[in-house]
Amino acid sequence: MMKVDIRELPQSVDKLEGVDFIEVEDKKEKKLQGIFISHKLAGEFKRFLEEKKEKEVQEKLEILDRIAGSCRGMFVGKSIQSIKAEMEI
């Protein structure tokens, strides 16, 4: 891993050869601006992000399924007007 100031990045390109992970920061403001990863790690990192996103989506769907399951039958045979009236109470 290597840290590089964002202002020094253009001059540091030669030094970055062979480094797998580079943190780009603004040393004046002490803020992380981003990261660069090598092509060797790019595929693995992309798979990690895709799996994480899929897990988050699955968790949200499970929550929605539980909510929908608890509401089953609540609105069967009721008109929109009666449902609205119940919701306003």
C-alpha atoms as a printed R data frame, in Angstrom:
   type eleno elety resid chain resno       x       y       z
1  ATOM     1    CA   MET     A     1   0.000   0.000   0.000
2  ATOM     2    CA   MET     A     2   1.151   3.501  -0.766
3  ATOM     3    CA   LYS     A     3  -0.211   6.961   0.056
4  ATOM     4    CA   VAL     A     4   0.065   9.756  -2.492
5  ATOM     5    CA   ASP     A     5  -0.967  13.387  -2.203
6  ATOM     6    CA   ILE     A     6  -3.469  14.292  -4.906
7  ATOM     7    CA   ARG     A     7  -1.270  17.210  -5.970
8  ATOM     8    CA   GLU     A     8   1.744  14.909  -6.367
9  ATOM     9    CA   LEU     A     9  -0.098  12.196  -8.298
10 ATOM    10    CA   PRO     A    10   1.009  13.274 -11.787
11 ATOM    11    CA   GLN     A    11   4.672  13.329 -10.733
12 ATOM    12    CA   SER     A    12   4.376  10.037  -8.813
13 ATOM    13    CA   VAL     A    13   3.152   7.838 -11.661
14 ATOM    14    CA   ASP     A    14   6.572   6.229 -12.142
15 ATOM    15    CA   LYS     A    15   6.751   5.302  -8.449
16 ATOM    16    CA   LEU     A    16   3.380   3.540  -8.566
17 ATOM    17    CA   GLU     A    17   4.565   0.699 -10.790
18 ATOM    18    CA   GLY     A    18   4.091  -2.623  -9.017
19 ATOM    19    CA   VAL     A    19   2.012  -1.211  -6.142
20 ATOM    20    CA   ASP     A    20  -1.290  -3.043  -5.634
21 ATOM    21    CA   PHE     A    21  -3.187  -0.464  -3.591
22 ATOM    22    CA   ILE     A    22  -2.764   3.323  -3.592
23 ATOM    23    CA   GLU     A    23  -4.583   5.771  -1.333
24 ATOM    24    CA   VAL     A    24  -4.943   9.218  -2.859
25 ATOM    25    CA   GLU     A    25  -5.345  11.868  -0.211
26 ATOM    26    CA   ASP     A    26  -5.368  15.609   0.153
27 ATOM    27    CA   LYS     A    27  -2.640  16.120   2.722
28 ATOM    28    CA   LYS     A    28  -3.545  19.788   3.275
29 ATOM    29    CA   GLU     A    29  -7.134  18.974   4.232
30 ATOM    30    CA   LYS     A    30  -6.302  15.476   5.544
31 ATOM    31    CA   LYS     A    31  -9.050  13.909   3.430
32 ATOM    32    CA   LEU     A    32  -9.003  10.641   1.552
33 ATOM    33    CA   GLN     A    33  -9.851  11.460  -2.076
34 ATOM    34    CA   GLY     A    34  -9.989   7.928  -3.434
35 ATOM    35    CA   ILE     A    35  -8.096   4.750  -4.107
36 ATOM    36    CA   PHE     A    36  -6.476   3.053  -7.058
37 ATOM    37    CA   ILE     A    37  -6.025  -0.696  -7.232
38 ATOM    38    CA   SER     A    38  -3.851  -2.680  -9.575
39 ATOM    39    CA   HIS     A    39  -5.246  -4.702 -12.449
40 ATOM    40    CA   LYS     A    40  -4.314  -7.840 -10.472
41 ATOM    41    CA   LEU     A    41  -6.804  -6.927  -7.752
42 ATOM    42    CA   ALA     A    42  -9.456  -5.279  -9.924
43 ATOM    43    CA   GLY     A    43 -11.388  -8.451 -10.776
44 ATOM    44    CA   GLU     A    44 -11.399  -9.667  -7.189
45 ATOM    45    CA   PHE     A    45 -12.504  -6.251  -5.909
46 ATOM    46    CA   LYS     A    46 -15.266  -6.040  -8.513
47 ATOM    47    CA   ARG     A    47 -16.580  -9.486  -7.487
48 ATOM    48    CA   PHE     A    48 -16.490  -8.409  -3.833
49 ATOM    49    CA   LEU     A    49 -18.561  -5.286  -4.590
50 ATOM    50    CA   GLU     A    50 -21.057  -7.247  -6.695
51 ATOM    51    CA   GLU     A    51 -21.505  -9.853  -3.941
52 ATOM    52    CA   LYS     A    52 -21.937  -7.110  -1.341
53 ATOM    53    CA   LYS     A    53 -24.559  -5.349  -3.470
54 ATOM    54    CA   GLU     A    54 -26.408  -8.621  -4.079
55 ATOM    55    CA   LYS     A    55 -26.422  -9.353  -0.339
56 ATOM    56    CA   GLU     A    56 -27.830  -5.884   0.429
57 ATOM    57    CA   VAL     A    57 -30.569  -6.303  -2.192
58 ATOM    58    CA   GLN     A    58 -31.422  -9.763  -0.822
59 ATOM    59    CA   GLU     A    59 -31.671  -8.403   2.737
60 ATOM    60    CA   LYS     A    60 -34.029  -5.626   1.585
61 ATOM    61    CA   LEU     A    61 -36.182  -8.120  -0.316
62 ATOM    62    CA   GLU     A    62 -36.412 -10.323   2.777
63 ATOM    63    CA   ILE     A    63 -37.565  -7.344   4.854
64 ATOM    64    CA   LEU     A    64 -40.185  -6.451   2.241
65 ATOM    65    CA   ASP     A    65 -41.326 -10.076   2.123
66 ATOM    66    CA   ARG     A    66 -41.794 -10.113   5.917
67 ATOM    67    CA   ILE     A    67 -43.779  -6.864   5.764
68 ATOM    68    CA   ALA     A    68 -45.907  -8.143   2.894
69 ATOM    69    CA   GLY     A    69 -46.456 -11.402   4.750
70 ATOM    70    CA   SER     A    70 -47.752  -9.601   7.809
71 ATOM    71    CA   CYS     A    71 -50.196  -7.608   5.631
72 ATOM    72    CA   ARG     A    72 -51.670 -10.587   3.776
73 ATOM    73    CA   GLY     A    73 -55.411 -10.651   3.990
74 ATOM    74    CA   MET     A    74 -55.725  -7.182   5.518
75 ATOM    75    CA   PHE     A    75 -57.104  -5.647   2.345
76 ATOM    76    CA   VAL     A    76 -59.004  -8.565   0.830
77 ATOM    77    CA   GLY     A    77 -62.571  -7.642  -0.094
78 ATOM    78    CA   LYS     A    78 -62.205  -3.977   0.855
79 ATOM    79    CA   SER     A    79 -62.674  -1.002  -1.383
80 ATOM    80    CA   ILE     A    80 -60.037   1.682  -1.848
81 ATOM    81    CA   GLN     A    81 -62.271   4.141  -0.025
82 ATOM    82    CA   SER     A    82 -62.587   1.921   3.045
83 ATOM    83    CA   ILE     A    83 -58.820   1.293   3.107
84 ATOM    84    CA   LYS     A    84 -58.153   5.046   2.901
85 ATOM    85    CA   ALA     A    85 -60.667   5.667   5.683
86 ATOM    86    CA   GLU     A    86 -58.904   3.095   7.893
87 ATOM    87    CA   MET     A    87 -55.513   4.670   7.169
88 ATOM    88    CA   GLU     A    88 -56.724   8.152   8.135
89 ATOM    89    CA   ILE     A    89 -57.982   7.015  11.537
